[in-house]
Amino acid sequence: MIVRSILVATSLVAMTASASAQDAAAGEKSFNKCRACHQVGETAKNVVGPVLNGLFGRKSGMVAGYNYSDANKNSGITWDEAVFADYIKDPKAKIPGTKMTFAGIKNEQEIKDLTAFLKQFGNDGKKGN
Protein backbone atom coordinates (compact mmCIF):
# COMPACT_ATOMS: atom_id res chain seq x y z
CA MET A 1 0.00 0.00 0.00
CA ILE A 2 2.83 2.43 0.83
CA VAL A 3 4.59 1.58 -2.44
CA ARG A 4 1.37 2.18 -4.38
CA SER A 5 0.90 5.57 -2.67
CA ILE A 6 4.47 6.54 -3.50
CA LEU A 7 3.96 5.51 -7.15
CA VAL A 8 0.74 7.52 -7.41
CA ALA A 9 2.38 10.57 -5.83
CA THR A 10 5.40 10.26 -8.13
CA SER A 11 3.11 10.00 -11.16
CA LEU A 12 1.18 13.11 -10.09
CA VAL A 13 4.38 15.10 -9.66
CA ALA A 14 5.61 13.99 -13.10
CA MET A 15 2.28 14.89 -14.73
CA THR A 16 2.25 18.30 -13.07
CA ALA A 17 5.83 19.01 -14.14
CA SER A 18 5.17 18.02 -17.74
CA ALA A 19 1.96 20.04 -17.83
CA SER A 20 3.82 23.19 -16.83
CA ALA A 21 6.91 22.55 -18.96
CA GLN A 22 7.47 24.59 -22.07
CA ASP A 23 6.34 22.94 -25.30
CA ALA A 24 7.86 24.47 -28.45
CA ALA A 25 5.51 22.51 -30.73
CA ALA A 26 2.48 23.95 -28.93
CA GLY A 27 4.21 27.34 -29.07
CA GLU A 28 4.52 27.06 -32.83
CA LYS A 29 0.73 26.68 -33.02
CA SER A 30 0.32 29.68 -30.75
CA PHE A 31 2.67 31.66 -33.01
CA ASN A 32 -0.06 31.48 -35.67
CA LYS A 33 -1.64 34.38 -33.75
CA CYS A 34 1.56 36.36 -34.39
CA ARG A 35 2.23 35.40 -38.04
CA ALA A 36 0.06 38.15 -39.50
CA CYS A 37 2.61 40.68 -38.24
CA HIS A 38 5.85 38.84 -37.33
CA GLN A 39 8.20 36.33 -38.92
CA VAL A 40 10.89 33.99 -37.58
CA GLY A 41 13.38 31.74 -39.29
CA GLU A 42 16.25 32.08 -41.75
CA THR A 43 14.16 33.88 -44.39
CA ALA A 44 12.27 36.12 -41.95
CA LYS A 45 11.68 39.75 -42.89
CA ASN A 46 10.23 42.74 -41.09
CA VAL A 47 6.59 43.10 -42.06
CA VAL A 48 3.89 44.85 -40.02
CA GLY A 49 6.02 43.98 -36.97
CA PRO A 50 9.74 43.28 -36.62
CA VAL A 51 11.44 39.92 -37.05
CA LEU A 52 11.44 37.97 -33.79
CA ASN A 53 14.67 36.03 -34.37
CA GLY A 54 17.02 36.38 -31.40
CA LEU A 55 14.36 38.15 -29.35
CA PHE A 56 15.55 37.06 -25.91
CA GLY A 57 18.48 39.11 -24.71
CA ARG A 58 17.82 41.87 -27.26
CA LYS A 59 16.96 45.44 -26.31
CA SER A 60 13.54 46.63 -27.42
CA GLY A 61 13.43 48.67 -30.60
CA MET A 62 16.68 47.34 -32.05
CA VAL A 63 15.83 45.28 -35.17
CA ALA A 64 17.57 46.92 -38.12
CA GLY A 65 15.23 48.25 -40.77
CA TYR A 66 12.09 48.28 -38.64
CA ASN A 67 10.38 51.59 -37.86
CA TYR A 68 9.57 51.31 -34.15
CA SER A 69 7.42 53.69 -32.15
CA ASP A 70 9.32 56.08 -29.90
CA ALA A 71 7.64 54.36 -26.95
CA ASN A 72 9.19 51.04 -27.95
CA LYS A 73 12.62 52.47 -28.74
CA ASN A 74 12.72 54.36 -25.44
CA SER A 75 11.18 51.66 -23.22
CA GLY A 76 14.53 50.51 -21.83
CA ILE A 77 13.34 46.91 -22.06
CA THR A 78 15.69 44.00 -22.60
CA TRP A 79 13.63 40.99 -23.58
CA ASP A 80 13.75 37.99 -21.29
CA GLU A 81 11.11 35.39 -20.40
CA ALA A 82 9.53 37.41 -17.59
CA VAL A 83 9.37 40.67 -19.55
CA PHE A 84 8.00 38.92 -22.63
CA ALA A 85 5.35 37.12 -20.54
CA ASP A 86 4.24 40.42 -19.04
CA TYR A 87 4.29 42.17 -22.42
CA ILE A 88 2.42 39.54 -24.42
CA LYS A 89 -0.49 39.59 -21.94
CA ASP A 90 -1.21 43.23 -22.78
CA PRO A 91 1.33 44.98 -25.04
CA LYS A 92 -0.21 48.44 -24.74
CA ALA A 93 -0.19 48.26 -20.93
CA LYS A 94 3.49 47.22 -20.85
CA ILE A 95 4.61 49.81 -23.43
CA PRO A 96 2.05 52.62 -23.66
CA GLY A 97 2.31 54.13 -27.13
CA THR A 98 3.47 50.95 -28.86
CA LYS A 99 2.23 50.41 -32.41
CA MET A 100 1.45 46.77 -31.60
CA THR A 101 -2.30 46.28 -31.79
CA PHE A 102 -2.76 42.86 -30.26
CA ALA A 103 -5.27 41.90 -27.58
CA GLY A 104 -2.69 39.70 -25.89
CA ILE A 105 -2.34 36.12 -24.72
CA LYS A 106 -3.58 35.60 -21.19
CA ASN A 107 -3.03 31.84 -20.73
CA GLU A 108 0.20 31.25 -18.77
CA GLN A 109 0.91 27.86 -20.37
CA GLU A 110 0.40 29.26 -23.86
CA ILE A 111 2.85 32.06 -23.05
CA LYS A 112 5.43 29.52 -21.83
CA ASP A 113 4.95 27.46 -24.99
CA LEU A 114 5.24 30.50 -27.25
CA THR A 115 8.39 31.52 -25.38
CA ALA A 116 9.89 28.06 -25.95
CA PHE A 117 9.11 28.31 -29.66
CA LEU A 118 10.64 31.78 -30.04
CA LYS A 119 13.74 30.91 -28.00
CA GLN A 120 14.71 28.33 -30.64
CA PHE A 121 15.62 31.05 -33.13
CA GLY A 122 19.00 32.77 -32.93
CA ASN A 123 19.78 36.16 -34.43
CA ASP A 124 20.44 34.50 -37.79
CA GLY A 125 17.05 32.74 -37.72
CA LYS A 126 18.57 29.31 -37.34
CA LYS A 127 17.10 26.97 -34.76
CA GLY A 128 19.20 25.78 -31.90
CA ASN A 129 21.54 28.76 -31.45
GROMACS .gro file of C-alpha atoms in nm, residues 51-127:
model
   77
   51VAL     CA    1   1.144   3.992  -3.705
   52LEU     CA    2   1.144   3.797  -3.379
   53ASN     CA    3   1.467   3.603  -3.437
   54GLY     CA    4   1.702   3.638  -3.140
   55LEU     CA    5   1.436   3.815  -2.935
   56PHE     CA    6   1.555   3.706  -2.591
   57GLY     CA    7   1.848   3.911  -2.471
   58ARG     CA    8   1.782   4.187  -2.726
   59LYS     CA    9   1.696   4.544  -2.631
   60SER     CA   10   1.354   4.663  -2.742
   61GLY     CA   11   1.343   4.867  -3.060
   62MET     CA   12   1.668   4.734  -3.205
   63VAL     CA   13   1.583   4.528  -3.517
   64ALA     CA   14   1.757   4.692  -3.812
   65GLY     CA   15   1.523   4.825  -4.077
   66TYR     CA   16   1.209   4.828  -3.864
   67ASN     CA   17   1.038   5.159  -3.786
   68TYR     CA   18   0.957   5.131  -3.415
   69SER     CA   19   0.742   5.369  -3.215
   70ASP     CA   20   0.932   5.608  -2.990
   71ALA     CA   21   0.764   5.436  -2.695
   72ASN     CA   22   0.919   5.104  -2.795
   73LYS     CA   23   1.262   5.247  -2.874
   74ASN     CA   24   1.272   5.436  -2.544
   75SER     CA   25   1.118   5.166  -2.322
   76GLY     CA   26   1.453   5.051  -2.183
   77ILE     CA   27   1.334   4.691  -2.206
   78THR     CA   28   1.569   4.400  -2.260
   79TRP     CA   29   1.363   4.099  -2.358
   80ASP     CA   30   1.375   3.799  -2.129
   81GLU     CA   31   1.111   3.539  -2.040
   82ALA     CA   32   0.953   3.741  -1.759
   83VAL     CA   33   0.937   4.067  -1.955
   84PHE     CA   34   0.800   3.892  -2.263
   85ALA     CA   35   0.535   3.712  -2.054
   86ASP     CA   36   0.424   4.042  -1.904
   87TYR     CA   37   0.429   4.217  -2.242
   88ILE     CA   38   0.242   3.954  -2.442
   89LYS     CA   39  -0.049   3.959  -2.194
   90ASP     CA   40  -0.121   4.323  -2.278
   91PRO     CA   41   0.133   4.498  -2.504
   92LYS     CA   42  -0.021   4.844  -2.474
   93ALA     CA   43  -0.019   4.826  -2.093
   94LYS     CA   44   0.349   4.722  -2.085
   95ILE     CA   45   0.461   4.981  -2.343
   96PRO     CA   46   0.205   5.262  -2.366
   97GLY     CA   47   0.231   5.413  -2.713
   98THR     CA   48   0.347   5.095  -2.886
   99LYS     CA   49   0.223   5.041  -3.241
  100MET     CA   50   0.145   4.677  -3.160
  101THR     CA   51  -0.230   4.628  -3.179
  102PHE     CA   52  -0.276   4.286  -3.026
  103ALA     CA   53  -0.527   4.190  -2.758
  104GLY     CA   54  -0.269   3.970  -2.589
  105ILE     CA   55  -0.234   3.612  -2.472
  106LYS     CA   56  -0.358   3.560  -2.119
  107ASN     CA   57  -0.303   3.184  -2.073
  108GLU     CA   58   0.020   3.125  -1.877
  109GLN     CA   59   0.091   2.786  -2.037
  110GLU     CA   60   0.040   2.926  -2.386
  111ILE     CA   61   0.285   3.206  -2.305
  112LYS     CA   62   0.543   2.952  -2.183
  113ASP     CA   63   0.495   2.746  -2.499
  114LEU     CA   64   0.524   3.050  -2.725
  115THR     CA   65   0.839   3.152  -2.538
  116ALA     CA   66   0.989   2.806  -2.595
  117PHE     CA   67   0.911   2.831  -2.966
  118LEU     CA   68   1.064   3.178  -3.004
  119LYS     CA   69   1.374   3.091  -2.800
  120GLN     CA   70   1.471   2.833  -3.064
  121PHE     CA   71   1.562   3.105  -3.313
  122GLY     CA   72   1.900   3.277  -3.293
  123ASN     CA   73   1.978   3.616  -3.443
  124ASP     CA   74   2.044   3.450  -3.779
  125GLY     CA   75   1.705   3.274  -3.772
  126LYS     CA   76   1.857   2.931  -3.734
  127LYS     CA   77   1.710   2.697  -3.476
   0.00000   0.00000   0.00000
